[in-house]
Amino acid sequence: MAQAALIDPSHPPEQSTAPRPAAVEIAGVTKTFQRRTGGTHLALAPIDLAVADGEFVSILGPSGCGKSTLLYIVGGFVPPSTGAVTVGGRPVTGPGPDRGPVFQEFALFPWKTVLGNVAYGPRQAGASKADAETKARGLLARVGLSAYETFYPKELSGGMKQRVAIARTLAYDPAILLMDEPFGALDAHTRLKLQNDLLALWERDRKTVLFVTHAVDEAVYLSDRIVVMSRQPGRIKEIVPVDLPRPRHRDELLLDARYQRYVIDIERLIEDPPEEAGA
Amino acid sequence: MIRAWRSDALVGILPLAALVALWWGIVAAGLAPRALLPSPVAVFGRTLASVADPAFLLHAWATLSRLFAGFLVALVLGVGLGLAGATNRFVGGVLRPVVRILAPVPKIALYPAFVLSLGFGDASKIVLVVADALFPILLATYQGAARVEPKLVWSALAAGTSRRAAVWTVVLPATLPSILTGSRIGLVVACIVVFLAEMITSTDGLGYLLVRAARSFQTVEMFVPLIAISALGLALNGALAALRRRLLAGFPNED
């Protein structure tokens, strides 16, 4: 029911997300880096954010605002300096198969074929080689790369690599997808295509998605809510619920005045000179 | 591809041919006494004859077995220590100063000590090969493993792999290009050092053959083991290059 409410444009997103359990709870998370020259650098000021189950949340901000660091902290790859992240009610102490990352750099295993990359997760979970490969073939079919299973990643285009990376992550069926500027390294055409495919995928599975990006149009197109961050130190400037109907279609959306309004407003929000905050 | 390889091989053969021609020219012009510098024709003729000689092959086998034994131990130790040092902070902390002190030590200087403690047999020579071939492999592995893209490891950890298992399933394969580069250097060093050890104290092996020939002024025989060891090195290098192409099929091409 909660998901149906999300599609219904007449309901403000606050109402539709409020009753659902929090999938990710970020409470008072900060990150301080030691400077090589001595001293410290506050990369993330205290961040509080709750992401509902099945919600698509983008984290948007200029480079250096700590948006990727925040994602890595949720992933358990980087520990927070203070504060805590809970996922499904359990505190995050390290990476786990409940949170699947997708990186801008793809991070595919170069020594494994496409099939081997996607089968990696199921293999690690203890599936037999045959079962893991069956599962991997199913996922490769979903991302349209069945013909490429014997290829090495280096033989693929950027868009194909990212499809493989997404399939590799989906192969261990994480409840939450952590996407770190996943389409940032792709050309404009491929980027649009993968956005559409990701939306179709998400509309089918309704996984919780945390999506880091610096592209405003991408964030508005994909998200239920947009967390706008500012720099020095990285902190949440504003959280913008995106009240646009789903399923979304780019051609309709581009003509939609509300979509245009969101893009313009958020661009302005980012352009504003960041207020100086005491570190 | 094959054509490019052929022309590469051709370009590689040219200076070798020039060197042999120079050698032949010096001998033919009588610039060097024949007793000290035999003609290349005599040397290559004797080398070819030696390949069919079981006694010579036994010597070559003695050298080869020491070389392989030492190289394999160095490979296992170097890769193991390099990986452990790069992935475990404690091991790395212990390993770094030790390697810094031991790596520049000329290992051949330790050979008398190895002979005293391990005897004149294979053990002291193999240990010398290990000591010399270890460091290039260890250093290459350590640096390669320390530079593995963290997101590769993260991708594995997120898939449910333990940190320990990720060392084997991600860090080791990702380090393979560096390991093979280190191995290539280690293999050349092993060729040199096993020959040296056999020249110093031995009763068999190619190095021993050279010293024995030199002591009795048999200059033709003196060159045979030299050509044999360089042919051996060339063959081993070729085998390693083939292995590299096979193992690194998925990695980005180097230059």
XYZ file of C-alpha atoms in Angstrom:
534
model
C 0.000 0.000 0.000
C 2.787 2.359 0.909
C 4.298 1.838 -2.504
C 1.021 2.577 -4.210
C 0.876 5.859 -2.337
C 4.266 6.718 -3.716
C 3.076 6.410 -7.259
C -0.024 8.478 -6.532
C 0.897 12.087 -7.294
C -1.905 13.477 -5.146
C -0.128 12.403 -1.958
C 2.744 14.537 -0.760
C 5.821 12.349 -0.316
C 6.060 13.168 3.402
C 2.805 11.365 4.002
C 3.699 8.442 1.826
C 7.107 7.855 3.369
C 6.337 8.579 7.002
C 4.553 5.368 8.023
C 7.145 3.068 6.466
C 9.983 1.660 8.546
C 13.342 3.318 8.107
C 15.670 1.162 6.024
C 18.647 3.395 6.720
C 19.001 5.619 9.758
C 21.942 8.025 9.807
C 22.291 9.640 13.220
C 24.814 12.354 14.026
C 27.386 11.007 11.567
C 30.535 13.099 11.157
C 33.777 12.378 9.367
C 37.078 14.015 10.208
C 40.176 13.327 8.131
C 43.704 13.721 9.436
C 45.619 16.171 7.298
C 49.028 15.088 6.116
C 50.326 18.478 7.171
C 48.873 17.972 10.626
C 45.526 19.162 11.879
C 42.179 17.820 10.882
C 39.641 18.424 8.177
C 35.940 18.121 8.917
C 34.522 16.472 5.802
C 31.055 15.813 7.177
C 29.300 17.925 9.791
C 26.729 15.984 11.824
C 24.376 14.325 9.345
C 20.951 13.027 10.287
C 18.906 11.268 7.648
C 16.339 8.501 7.587
C 15.615 6.641 4.382
C 12.418 4.662 4.170
C 12.202 1.123 2.927
C 11.845 1.106 -0.851
C 12.581 4.793 -1.145
C 14.765 6.269 -3.878
C 16.848 9.021 -2.299
C 19.474 11.034 -4.147
C 22.318 12.793 -2.403
C 23.150 15.807 -4.507
C 25.943 18.278 -4.066
C 29.090 19.827 -5.473
C 32.313 17.829 -5.483
C 33.985 17.846 -2.103
C 30.730 18.011 -0.142
C 31.318 14.559 1.314
C 28.371 12.897 -0.446
C 30.428 9.888 -1.499
C 32.010 9.660 1.948
C 28.529 9.551 3.458
C 27.628 6.704 1.092
C 30.804 4.804 2.002
C 29.947 5.191 5.681
C 26.499 3.684 5.065
C 28.226 0.909 3.122
C 30.496 0.212 6.076
C 33.587 0.738 3.916
C 34.644 3.815 5.879
C 33.952 4.215 9.598
C 32.285 7.429 10.796
C 34.273 9.608 13.197
C 31.216 10.025 15.391
C 27.594 9.007 15.134
C 26.099 5.798 13.871
C 24.294 4.262 10.930
C 21.677 1.590 11.405
C 20.345 -0.499 8.561
C 17.177 -2.461 9.172
C 17.564 -1.602 12.866
C 21.069 -3.081 13.133
C 24.127 -0.880 13.576
C 26.547 -0.869 10.643
C 29.993 -2.177 11.623
C 31.276 -3.111 8.179
C 30.223 -4.008 4.650
C 27.504 -6.600 4.210
C 25.403 -8.141 1.454
C 22.348 -6.174 2.605
C 23.958 -3.077 1.029
C 25.177 -3.377 -2.537
C 27.496 -0.689 -3.898
C 27.733 0.453 -7.514
C 30.707 2.704 -8.200
C 31.365 5.315 -10.860
C 34.578 3.428 -11.722
C 32.601 0.153 -12.100
C 35.249 -1.688 -10.012
C 34.753 -4.901 -11.959
C 37.255 -7.706 -11.406
C 39.474 -7.476 -14.510
C 40.641 -11.074 -14.213
C 37.104 -12.435 -14.341
C 34.812 -12.653 -17.332
C 31.450 -10.894 -17.321
C 29.835 -14.122 -16.132
C 32.506 -14.645 -13.479
C 32.011 -11.123 -12.153
C 28.260 -11.530 -11.778
C 28.585 -15.040 -10.342
C 31.081 -13.820 -7.712
C 28.490 -12.875 -5.047
C 26.475 -16.110 -5.237
C 29.740 -18.101 -5.213
C 30.885 -16.299 -2.076
C 27.492 -17.004 -0.500
C 28.203 -20.684 -0.995
C 26.276 -21.458 -4.193
C 27.708 -24.135 -6.474
C 29.431 -22.942 -9.617
C 26.528 -24.130 -11.758
C 23.892 -22.444 -9.567
C 25.878 -19.216 -9.358
C 26.270 -19.127 -13.130
C 22.579 -19.833 -13.691
C 21.744 -16.908 -11.439
C 24.352 -14.730 -13.167
C 22.934 -15.604 -16.596
C 19.472 -14.563 -15.442
C 20.785 -11.189 -14.284
C 22.829 -10.661 -17.443
C 19.640 -11.277 -19.417
C 17.903 -8.605 -17.310
C 20.588 -6.031 -18.097
C 20.679 -7.096 -21.748
C 24.190 -8.547 -21.818
C 23.545 -12.248 -22.372
C 25.712 -12.231 -25.483
C 28.730 -10.966 -23.556
C 29.148 -13.467 -20.759
C 32.536 -14.721 -21.957
C 33.920 -11.207 -22.463
C 36.389 -9.562 -20.130
C 35.360 -6.170 -18.695
C 38.093 -4.413 -20.692
C 36.372 -5.516 -23.892
C 33.147 -3.682 -22.979
C 32.045 -0.065 -23.309
C 31.511 2.047 -20.191
C 27.750 1.594 -20.266
C 28.085 -2.166 -20.600
C 30.601 -2.270 -17.763
C 28.191 -0.442 -15.492
C 25.392 -2.848 -16.453
C 27.667 -5.730 -15.473
C 28.509 -3.980 -12.202
C 24.808 -3.503 -11.445
C 24.122 -7.153 -12.277
C 27.022 -8.217 -10.040
C 25.519 -6.264 -7.162
C 21.949 -7.468 -7.783
C 23.288 -11.038 -7.804
C 23.520 -11.086 -4.006
C 20.145 -9.404 -3.731
C 20.941 -6.492 -1.434
C 17.949 -4.730 0.147
C 19.679 -1.398 -0.357
C 21.570 -0.162 -3.401
C 24.351 2.340 -2.731
C 25.095 4.058 -6.017
C 28.099 6.371 -6.125
C 27.721 8.593 -9.206
C 27.116 5.398 -11.176
C 26.530 7.153 -14.496
C 29.097 9.909 -13.983
C 31.684 8.338 -16.288
C 29.273 7.667 -19.150
C 28.452 9.688 -22.241
C 25.132 11.566 -22.279
C 23.278 9.072 -24.444
C 24.357 6.031 -22.441
C 23.635 7.899 -19.262
C 19.986 8.495 -20.233
C 19.565 4.886 -21.252
C 20.940 3.591 -17.985
C 18.797 6.023 -16.000
C 15.711 4.626 -17.721
C 16.850 1.066 -17.148
C 17.562 1.777 -13.499
C 14.089 3.274 -13.074
C 12.476 0.242 -14.701
C 14.546 -2.025 -12.476
C 13.644 -0.062 -9.383
C 9.965 0.110 -10.231
C 9.968 -3.657 -10.429
C 12.025 -4.503 -7.324
C 11.456 -1.420 -5.168
C 14.804 -1.742 -3.465
C 15.885 1.121 -1.258
C 18.301 3.268 -3.272
C 20.810 5.818 -2.054
C 22.015 7.544 -5.196
C 24.922 9.989 -5.100
C 25.083 12.402 -8.011
C 26.010 15.947 -8.935
C 23.522 16.081 -11.824
C 20.342 17.912 -10.824
C 18.189 16.615 -13.698
C 19.232 13.063 -12.951
C 18.318 13.435 -9.284
C 14.899 14.947 -10.065
C 14.147 12.345 -12.705
C 14.930 9.385 -10.478
C 14.257 10.313 -6.875
C 11.512 10.355 -4.290
C 13.564 12.749 -2.231
C 16.704 14.744 -2.912
C 19.162 15.489 -0.149
C 20.977 18.654 -1.202
C 24.383 19.003 0.435
C 26.777 21.902 0.685
C 30.514 21.999 1.250
C 32.992 22.902 3.940
C 31.940 21.118 5.961
C 29.672 18.724 4.109
C 26.216 18.997 5.543
C 22.601 18.715 4.500
C 21.378 22.017 3.154
C 17.892 20.959 2.333
C 15.830 17.850 1.697
C 13.518 18.232 -1.293
C 10.659 15.748 -1.734
C 10.053 15.190 -5.444
C 6.319 15.022 -5.978
C 6.208 13.735 -9.532
C 4.054 10.835 -10.703
C 5.493 7.400 -11.365
C 6.199 5.595 -13.526
C 8.126 8.509 -14.910
C 8.846 8.978 -18.595
C 11.524 11.369 -19.634
C 9.673 12.785 -22.648
C 6.591 13.607 -20.574
C 8.622 14.840 -17.654
C 10.691 17.293 -19.665
C 7.468 19.090 -20.618
C 6.116 18.958 -17.075
C 6.263 22.376 -15.426
C 6.709 20.789 -11.985
C 9.778 18.885 -13.178
C 11.224 22.081 -14.654
C 10.471 23.923 -11.418
C 12.283 21.268 -9.367
C 15.351 21.433 -11.589
C 15.473 25.234 -11.498
C 14.881 25.473 -7.750
C 17.477 22.866 -6.896
C 20.041 24.371 -9.235
C 19.521 27.673 -7.458
C 19.857 25.963 -4.118
C 23.237 24.593 -5.162
C 24.431 27.816 -6.765
C 23.839 29.768 -3.562
C 27.180 30.618 -2.011
C 27.624 28.163 0.833
C 27.090 29.774 4.178
C 30.246 29.702 6.237
C 29.815 27.294 9.084
C 32.235 26.979 11.968
C 34.169 23.716 11.667
C 49.369 -9.336 -34.362
C 51.560 -12.208 -35.487
C 53.214 -10.021 -38.094
C 54.007 -7.417 -35.420
C 55.444 -10.138 -33.212
C 57.580 -11.411 -36.071
C 59.033 -8.011 -36.827
C 59.639 -7.465 -33.088
C 61.545 -10.745 -32.943
C 63.503 -9.747 -36.019
C 64.482 -6.418 -34.500
C 65.528 -8.285 -31.337
C 67.696 -10.738 -33.292
C 69.574 -8.055 -35.248
C 71.830 -6.773 -32.427
C 72.547 -10.351 -31.365
C 73.584 -11.198 -34.906
C 75.715 -8.047 -35.028
C 77.428 -9.070 -31.780
C 78.234 -12.540 -33.113
C 79.445 -10.991 -36.389
C 81.718 -8.650 -34.431
C 83.049 -11.600 -32.466
C 83.647 -13.533 -35.662
C 85.292 -10.501 -37.246
C 87.713 -10.047 -34.352
C 88.679 -13.685 -34.515
C 88.963 -13.735 -38.338
C 91.095 -10.572 -38.364
C 93.403 -12.154 -35.818
C 92.889 -9.302 -33.375
C 92.699 -11.702 -30.437
C 94.800 -14.811 -29.867
C 92.738 -17.835 -30.808
C 93.716 -19.487 -27.510
C 91.876 -16.776 -25.580
C 88.978 -16.029 -27.909
C 87.833 -19.043 -29.927
C 85.788 -18.511 -33.060
C 81.972 -18.422 -32.711
C 81.766 -21.284 -35.185
C 83.780 -23.517 -32.851
C 81.829 -22.396 -29.801
C 78.359 -22.875 -31.303
C 79.446 -26.168 -32.840
C 80.618 -27.407 -29.446
C 77.451 -26.138 -27.792
C 75.278 -28.063 -30.235
C 77.390 -31.175 -29.656
C 77.067 -30.727 -25.893
C 73.283 -30.689 -26.039
C 73.463 -34.313 -27.203
C 75.976 -35.212 -24.483
C 74.305 -36.881 -21.452
C 77.084 -35.727 -19.105
C 76.551 -32.111 -20.132
C 72.797 -32.463 -19.772
C 73.264 -33.754 -16.215
C 75.221 -30.591 -15.405
C 72.559 -28.445 -17.020
C 69.893 -30.292 -15.069
C 71.786 -29.687 -11.800
C 71.767 -25.964 -12.515
C 68.164 -25.945 -13.649
C 66.874 -27.874 -10.635
C 68.643 -25.519 -8.201
C 67.346 -22.539 -10.111
C 63.777 -23.842 -10.070
C 63.834 -24.922 -6.441
C 65.216 -21.567 -5.331
C 62.913 -19.563 -7.571
C 59.781 -21.412 -6.477
C 60.600 -20.983 -2.772
C 61.321 -17.294 -3.419
C 58.024 -16.975 -5.306
C 55.941 -18.525 -2.541
C 57.762 -16.583 0.196
C 57.810 -13.311 -1.737
C 54.141 -13.410 -2.702
C 53.052 -14.596 0.742
C 55.072 -12.014 2.648
C 54.264 -9.243 0.171
C 50.524 -9.884 0.412
C 50.632 -10.217 4.193
C 52.685 -7.039 4.515
C 50.317 -5.036 2.325
C 47.073 -6.291 3.851
C 48.006 -6.599 7.516
C 49.186 -3.509 9.329
C 51.175 -5.466 11.930
C 52.943 -7.704 9.412
C 53.638 -4.650 7.264
C 55.143 -2.793 10.206
C 57.447 -5.702 11.009
C 58.313 -6.452 7.410
C 59.184 -2.991 6.096
C 62.303 -2.278 8.193
C 63.568 -5.841 7.773
C 63.220 -5.637 4.003
C 64.814 -2.205 3.902
C 67.880 -3.561 5.682
C 68.163 -6.904 3.895
C 67.240 -5.962 0.324
C 70.440 -4.007 -0.493
C 72.747 -6.597 1.128
C 74.749 -8.408 -1.597
C 73.482 -11.927 -0.959
C 76.507 -13.497 -2.662
C 78.509 -12.221 0.317
C 76.410 -14.514 2.493
C 77.261 -17.528 0.357
C 80.357 -18.567 2.401
C 78.146 -18.531 5.480
C 75.515 -20.632 3.702
C 78.205 -23.106 2.633
C 79.575 -23.337 6.168
C 76.170 -23.987 7.675
C 74.509 -25.986 4.876
C 77.451 -27.695 3.170
C 78.689 -27.736 -0.424
C 75.607 -29.464 -1.808
C 72.392 -28.159 -3.300
C 71.016 -26.611 -0.098
C 73.481 -23.724 0.167
C 73.030 -22.845 -3.518
C 69.252 -23.010 -3.359
C 69.232 -20.814 -0.257
C 71.403 -18.274 -2.076
C 68.995 -18.254 -5.031
C 66.075 -17.790 -2.628
C 67.851 -14.941 -0.846
C 68.513 -13.108 -4.102
C 65.283 -13.811 -6.031
C 63.068 -13.162 -2.998
C 63.376 -9.385 -2.789
C 62.363 -8.370 -6.311
C 59.289 -10.611 -6.008
C 58.483 -9.471 -2.465
C 58.839 -5.779 -3.242
C 56.802 -5.991 -6.456
C 54.057 -7.958 -4.695
C 53.978 -5.603 -1.737
C 53.761 -2.483 -3.868
C 51.222 -4.014 -6.230
C 49.033 -5.260 -3.380
C 49.225 -1.923 -1.566
C 47.943 -0.203 -4.709
C 44.961 -2.454 -5.384
C 41.903 -0.268 -5.988
C 40.039 -0.273 -2.643
C 36.699 -0.375 -4.450
C 37.585 -3.818 -5.824
C 37.980 -5.034 -2.255
C 34.850 -3.179 -1.150
C 32.883 -4.824 -3.943
C 33.984 -8.200 -2.616
C 33.323 -7.369 1.044
C 29.841 -6.093 0.163
C 29.155 -9.404 -1.572
C 29.709 -11.087 1.789
C 33.354 -12.101 1.405
C 35.405 -12.031 4.620
C 38.444 -9.775 4.754
C 40.688 -12.823 4.857
C 39.002 -14.415 1.853
C 39.143 -11.107 -0.036
C 42.958 -11.268 0.143
C 42.848 -14.504 -1.863
C 39.903 -13.790 -4.141
C 40.629 -10.113 -4.883
C 43.980 -8.764 -3.693
C 46.020 -11.704 -5.024
C 44.527 -11.761 -8.539
C 44.545 -7.955 -8.712
C 48.263 -8.034 -7.821
C 49.083 -10.639 -10.462
C 50.563 -8.149 -12.974
C 53.019 -6.889 -10.331
C 53.811 -10.402 -9.142
C 54.677 -11.474 -12.683
C 56.864 -8.412 -13.193
C 58.720 -9.175 -9.966
C 59.007 -12.826 -10.967
C 60.598 -11.885 -14.247
C 63.333 -9.966 -12.430
C 63.600 -12.705 -9.809
C 64.075 -15.313 -12.514
C 66.926 -13.394 -14.177
C 68.569 -12.872 -10.796
C 68.171 -16.580 -10.051
C 69.929 -17.486 -13.316
C 72.864 -15.239 -12.466
C 73.174 -16.301 -8.879
C 72.929 -20.048 -9.329
C 75.694 -19.815 -11.924
C 77.864 -17.728 -9.594
C 77.370 -20.138 -6.713
C 78.359 -23.037 -8.926
C 81.462 -21.145 -10.013
C 82.519 -20.576 -6.408
C 82.052 -24.062 -4.982
C 80.533 -26.947 -6.820
C 81.218 -30.300 -8.339
C 78.513 -30.028 -10.958
C 76.370 -27.565 -12.834
C 77.021 -25.138 -15.690
C 78.999 -22.717 -13.492
C 81.277 -25.535 -12.441
C 81.811 -26.525 -16.096
C 82.933 -22.993 -16.892
C 85.430 -22.832 -14.033
C 86.761 -26.287 -14.837
C 87.298 -25.343 -18.480
C 88.924 -22.038 -17.550
C 91.361 -23.716 -15.161
C 92.567 -25.977 -17.965
C 92.558 -23.245 -20.634
C 89.863 -24.959 -22.673
C 88.446 -21.725 -24.007
C 85.866 -23.308 -26.306
C 84.407 -25.327 -23.422
C 84.458 -22.173 -21.326
C 81.943 -20.478 -23.605
C 79.561 -23.416 -23.827
C 78.069 -23.080 -20.320
C 77.708 -19.329 -20.845
C 75.683 -19.841 -23.984
C 73.719 -22.584 -22.260
C 72.747 -20.383 -19.304
C 71.756 -17.477 -21.514
C 69.666 -19.825 -23.724
C 68.105 -21.179 -20.538
C 67.316 -17.683 -19.313
C 65.808 -16.803 -22.688
C 63.632 -19.921 -22.659
C 62.447 -19.326 -19.104
C 61.687 -15.707 -19.852
C 59.708 -16.778 -22.902
C 57.765 -19.294 -20.834
C 56.995 -16.627 -18.250
C 55.863 -14.201 -20.950
C 53.503 -16.857 -22.335
C 52.183 -17.484 -18.828
C 51.716 -13.747 -18.403
C 49.642 -13.439 -21.575
C 47.478 -16.296 -20.391
C 47.020 -15.154 -16.796
C 46.543 -11.477 -17.597
C 44.113 -11.944 -20.467
C 41.557 -9.688 -18.792
C 43.895 -6.956 -17.620
C 44.435 -3.735 -19.556
C 47.274 -4.140 -22.055
C 50.628 -2.845 -20.989
C 52.381 -0.493 -23.362
